[in-house]
Short mmCIF file of C-alpha atoms in Angstrom, two decimals:
data_model
loop_
_atom_site.label_atom_id
_atom_site.label_comp_id
_atom_site.label_asym_id
_atom_site.label_seq_id
_atom_site.Cartn_x
_atom_site.Cartn_y
_atom_site.Cartn_z
CA MET A 95 -18.39 -24.96 -3.95
CA SER A 96 -15.03 -23.15 -4.05
CA LYS A 97 -14.36 -20.51 -1.50
CA GLN A 98 -15.40 -16.97 -2.57
CA ILE A 99 -14.42 -13.51 -1.64
CA LEU A 100 -16.99 -10.64 -1.88
CA MET A 101 -15.54 -7.65 -3.80
CA VAL A 102 -17.34 -4.32 -3.83
CA PHE A 103 -16.88 -1.78 -6.65
CA HIS A 104 -18.05 1.64 -7.20
CA GLN A 105 -17.77 1.79 -11.00
CA SER A 106 -18.48 -0.58 -13.54
CA THR A 107 -14.83 -0.17 -15.21
CA SER A 108 -13.25 -1.04 -11.77
CA SER A 109 -10.54 -3.98 -11.41
CA PRO A 110 -9.68 -5.93 -8.46
CA GLY A 111 -6.07 -5.73 -9.85
CA LEU A 112 -3.17 -7.39 -8.05
CA VAL A 113 -5.46 -8.08 -4.80
CA GLY A 114 -7.75 -10.14 -7.01
CA GLN A 115 -5.08 -11.85 -9.06
CA LEU A 116 -3.38 -12.90 -5.73
CA LEU A 117 -6.65 -14.33 -4.14
CA GLN A 118 -7.37 -16.10 -7.60
CA THR A 119 -4.19 -17.65 -7.55
CA GLY A 120 -4.80 -18.81 -3.96
CA GLY A 121 -8.10 -20.59 -4.82
CA TYR A 122 -10.67 -18.08 -4.42
CA ARG A 123 -13.48 -17.16 -6.32
CA LEU A 124 -14.34 -13.41 -6.67
CA ASP A 125 -17.84 -12.51 -6.20
CA MET A 126 -17.78 -8.97 -7.96
CA ARG A 127 -20.56 -6.60 -7.39
CA CYS A 128 -21.19 -3.00 -8.21
CA PRO A 129 -23.95 -1.40 -6.10
CA ALA A 130 -23.56 1.88 -8.26
CA GLU A 131 -24.64 -0.35 -11.05
CA GLY A 132 -27.77 -1.87 -9.44
CA ASP A 133 -26.09 -5.14 -7.85
CA ARG A 134 -27.40 -5.91 -4.42
CA LEU A 135 -25.10 -6.80 -1.47
CA PRO A 136 -25.77 -10.00 0.27
CA GLU A 137 -28.08 -10.32 3.04
CA THR A 138 -25.79 -12.61 4.82
CA LEU A 139 -21.92 -13.38 4.47
CA GLU A 140 -22.40 -17.21 5.10
CA HIS A 141 -21.15 -18.06 1.63
CA HIS A 142 -18.19 -15.58 1.75
CA GLU A 143 -14.84 -15.85 3.42
CA ALA A 144 -14.08 -12.14 3.48
CA VAL A 145 -15.01 -8.82 1.94
CA VAL A 146 -12.84 -6.32 -0.10
CA VAL A 147 -14.36 -2.96 -0.79
CA PHE A 148 -12.42 -0.87 -3.26
CA GLY A 149 -12.15 2.93 -4.16
CA GLY A 150 -14.17 5.16 -6.34
CA PRO A 151 -14.26 8.92 -7.32
CA MET A 152 -17.22 9.84 -5.07
CA SER A 153 -17.13 10.55 -1.19
CA ALA A 154 -17.94 8.46 1.58
CA ASN A 155 -19.93 11.43 2.59
CA ASP A 156 -22.28 11.35 -0.32
CA ASP A 157 -24.95 9.45 1.26
CA ASP A 158 -27.36 12.24 0.97
CA THR A 159 -26.98 12.32 -2.76
CA LEU A 160 -25.93 8.65 -4.00
CA PRO A 161 -28.23 5.98 -2.71
CA PHE A 162 -25.62 3.30 -3.13
CA ILE A 163 -23.28 5.16 -0.77
CA ARG A 164 -26.10 5.16 1.87
CA ALA A 165 -26.85 1.56 1.09
CA GLU A 166 -23.13 0.66 1.77
CA LEU A 167 -23.01 2.53 5.04
CA ASP A 168 -26.01 0.89 6.19
CA TRP A 169 -24.81 -2.74 5.15
CA LEU A 170 -21.24 -2.51 6.60
CA PRO A 171 -22.45 -3.24 10.01
CA LEU A 172 -23.58 -6.72 8.77
CA VAL A 173 -19.84 -7.33 7.79
CA LEU A 174 -18.53 -6.44 11.59
CA THR A 175 -21.35 -8.40 12.98
CA SER A 176 -20.20 -11.38 10.80
CA GLU A 177 -16.83 -11.26 12.09
CA LYS A 178 -15.46 -12.09 8.54
CA PRO A 179 -12.21 -10.33 7.45
CA TYR A 180 -12.63 -6.95 5.74
CA LEU A 181 -10.20 -4.99 3.75
CA GLY A 182 -11.23 -1.40 2.80
CA ILE A 183 -9.10 0.43 -0.04
CA CYS A 184 -9.25 4.10 -0.17
CA LEU A 185 -13.00 4.84 -0.43
CA GLY A 186 -13.65 1.33 1.22
CA ALA A 187 -11.59 2.46 4.11
CA GLN A 188 -13.26 5.78 4.38
CA LEU A 189 -16.79 4.00 4.34
CA MET A 190 -15.64 1.85 7.32
CA ALA A 191 -14.14 4.91 9.13
CA ARG A 192 -17.59 6.41 8.93
CA VAL A 193 -19.30 3.33 10.26
CA LEU A 194 -16.94 3.17 13.13
CA GLY A 195 -17.84 6.92 14.08
CA ALA A 196 -14.88 8.62 12.38
CA ARG A 197 -14.97 11.62 10.05
CA VAL A 198 -13.95 11.56 6.42
CA PHE A 199 -12.86 15.09 5.10
CA PRO A 200 -10.90 16.64 2.22
CA HIS A 201 -7.44 17.97 2.93
CA ALA A 202 -7.48 21.59 4.67
CA GLU A 203 -5.66 23.07 1.71
CA GLY A 204 -7.63 21.17 -0.97
CA ARG A 205 -4.65 19.07 -1.84
CA LYS A 206 -4.76 15.52 -3.34
CA GLU A 207 -2.23 12.57 -3.32
CA ILE A 208 -1.87 11.06 -6.68
CA GLY A 209 1.08 8.83 -7.30
CA TYR A 210 3.68 7.12 -5.31
CA PHE A 211 4.49 8.54 -1.69
CA PRO A 212 5.97 7.17 1.28
CA MET A 213 4.02 5.41 3.98
CA ARG A 214 5.73 5.35 7.59
CA VAL A 215 4.73 2.36 9.80
CA THR A 216 4.04 2.88 13.41
CA PRO A 217 5.09 0.54 15.96
CA ALA A 218 1.56 -1.07 16.00
CA GLY A 219 1.93 -1.62 12.34
CA LEU A 220 5.10 -3.35 12.05
CA GLU A 221 3.49 -6.93 12.21
CA ASP A 222 1.12 -6.11 9.53
CA PHE A 223 3.69 -4.15 7.14
CA GLY A 224 7.10 -4.91 8.35
CA ARG A 225 8.70 -1.78 7.10
CA SER A 226 7.65 1.54 5.61
CA LEU A 227 6.76 1.54 1.89
CA GLN A 228 6.53 3.71 -1.14
CA VAL A 229 2.66 3.21 -1.99
CA TYR A 230 0.18 4.27 -4.65
CA HIS A 231 -2.43 6.85 -3.98
CA TRP A 232 -5.24 8.47 -5.94
CA HIS A 233 -7.35 10.54 -3.25
CA GLY A 234 -8.41 13.81 -2.20
CA GLU A 235 -9.97 12.93 1.23
CA GLY A 236 -8.74 11.21 4.27
CA PHE A 237 -9.91 9.58 7.36
CA GLU A 238 -9.82 9.99 11.03
CA ILE A 239 -8.78 7.04 12.92
CA PRO A 240 -11.78 5.46 14.79
CA SER A 241 -11.77 5.51 18.46
CA ASP A 242 -11.39 1.79 18.94
CA ALA A 243 -9.03 1.23 15.96
CA VAL A 244 -5.21 1.26 15.83
CA LEU A 245 -3.05 3.38 13.63
CA LEU A 246 -0.72 1.39 11.53
CA ALA A 247 0.70 3.71 8.92
CA GLU A 248 1.25 7.42 8.53
CA GLY A 249 2.11 9.88 5.71
CA ASP A 250 2.90 13.31 5.16
CA LEU A 251 0.16 14.87 3.31
CA PHE A 252 -2.63 12.74 4.80
CA PRO A 253 -1.34 11.63 8.17
CA ASN A 254 -3.67 8.54 8.53
CA GLN A 255 -2.85 5.85 5.96
CA ALA A 256 -3.85 2.68 7.58
CA PHE A 257 -5.86 1.46 10.30
CA ARG A 258 -6.84 -1.95 12.05
CA TYR A 259 -10.39 -2.37 13.85
CA GLY A 260 -10.46 -5.84 16.03
CA ASP A 261 -8.28 -8.46 14.43
CA ASN A 262 -9.15 -8.48 10.84
CA VAL A 263 -10.93 -5.20 9.68
CA TYR A 264 -8.37 -3.18 7.91
CA GLY A 265 -8.64 0.40 6.21
CA LEU A 266 -5.89 1.29 3.84
CA GLN A 267 -5.70 4.89 2.41
CA PHE A 268 -3.54 3.69 -0.40
CA HIS A 269 -4.06 1.16 -3.49
CA PRO A 270 -1.99 -2.07 -3.11
CA GLU A 271 -4.14 -3.13 -6.04
CA ILE A 272 -2.49 -1.08 -8.49
CA THR A 273 -0.97 -2.46 -11.65
CA GLU A 274 1.01 -0.78 -14.54
CA THR A 275 -2.08 -1.37 -16.69
CA MET A 276 -4.24 0.09 -14.30
CA ILE A 277 -1.90 3.15 -13.90
CA HIS A 278 -2.12 3.65 -17.63
CA ILE A 279 -6.13 3.51 -17.41
CA TRP A 280 -6.36 5.84 -14.38
CA THR A 281 -4.14 8.41 -15.83
CA GLU A 282 -5.93 8.53 -19.10
CA ARG A 283 -9.42 8.63 -17.64
CA GLY A 284 -8.14 11.11 -15.00
CA ALA A 285 -5.81 13.25 -16.99
CA ASP A 286 -7.34 16.40 -15.57
CA GLN A 287 -6.28 15.49 -12.06
CA LEU A 288 -2.60 15.18 -12.95
CA VAL A 289 -2.16 19.06 -13.46
CA ILE A 290 -3.03 19.77 -9.72
CA PRO A 291 0.21 20.43 -7.33
CA VAL A 292 2.03 17.42 -6.16
CA ALA A 293 0.34 15.07 -8.47
CA GLN A 294 2.81 12.89 -10.47
CA SER A 295 2.72 12.52 -14.22
CA ARG A 296 2.01 9.47 -16.03
CA PRO A 297 5.78 8.79 -16.90
CA GLU A 298 6.78 9.51 -13.36
CA GLN A 299 3.95 7.20 -11.95
CA ILE A 300 4.97 4.16 -14.12
CA GLN A 301 8.63 4.74 -13.37
CA ASN A 302 7.74 4.74 -9.59
CA HIS A 303 5.72 1.67 -10.15
CA GLN A 304 8.51 -0.26 -11.89
CA ARG A 305 10.46 0.87 -8.91
CA TYR A 306 8.38 0.11 -5.99
CA GLY A 307 5.72 -2.13 -7.28
CA GLY A 308 7.77 -5.36 -6.50
CA ALA A 309 7.99 -4.52 -2.89
CA ILE A 310 4.32 -3.73 -2.68
CA ALA A 311 3.54 -7.23 -4.45
CA THR A 312 5.89 -9.07 -2.13
CA TRP A 313 4.24 -7.53 1.04
CA LEU A 314 0.81 -7.86 -0.34
CA ASP A 315 1.05 -11.47 -1.00
CA GLU A 316 1.85 -12.26 2.72
CA PHE A 317 -0.38 -9.77 4.01
CA LEU A 318 -3.42 -11.11 2.38
CA TRP A 319 -2.93 -14.58 3.75
CA ASP A 320 -2.35 -13.31 7.23
CA TRP A 321 -5.54 -11.35 6.94
CA ILE A 322 -7.62 -14.02 5.59
CA GLY A 323 -6.28 -16.50 8.23
CA GLU A 324 -4.56 -18.73 5.89
CA SER A 325 -0.77 -17.95 6.38
CA ALA A 326 -0.36 -20.98 8.60
CA LEU A 327 -1.88 -23.37 6.09
CA ARG A 328 0.30 -22.11 3.32
CA GLU A 329 3.51 -22.64 5.46
CA SER A 330 2.55 -26.11 6.24
CA ALA A 331 1.59 -27.01 2.66
#
């Protein structure tokens, strides 16, 4: 059986984007599940090498109204106990932050980050990111850094942009998986969000993706193999 990675989505129309492309190129099979559409999460991660939980328009605080959010919050301790690599992207990071005891909350002034904005690497994040990057966002909530986690990157509008818990649990507020095709889809479906202050227009997002997307792809290709523990194998191949 080929190695597989569990990918958790929150909408049936979601895509693993560049993250999925790179992992498939590296020989992994993607086990894609959407609890919001009735998919069950596995009771064990014995048959998975790692877990990626993606974003969505709902909140990590919606566990009182959305049963699948409650189910994911109850399931995530299994991931921690398994000690398998975990990558949470946007909502996926916020869900893990909550499980680790941190708050998830909207911007104090009700602002949102939509488009490409700078992410500044902290000294603790240099090994994971190498340098500061312009990264893609689409969110109106942020997370506290859990008490036992390490802040890896900061931003202007939402100060906490990335954290690491233990050796292989990561939370990213931004979307490294974004592709130009996904930007077209997101800006079409979320066109009403593009009129809010600070949000970048579709042409601006596309232009910025063409400008900054290559650097993100280069970083992501290296980061994923370090995260999953295969960088040494790739270097010796």
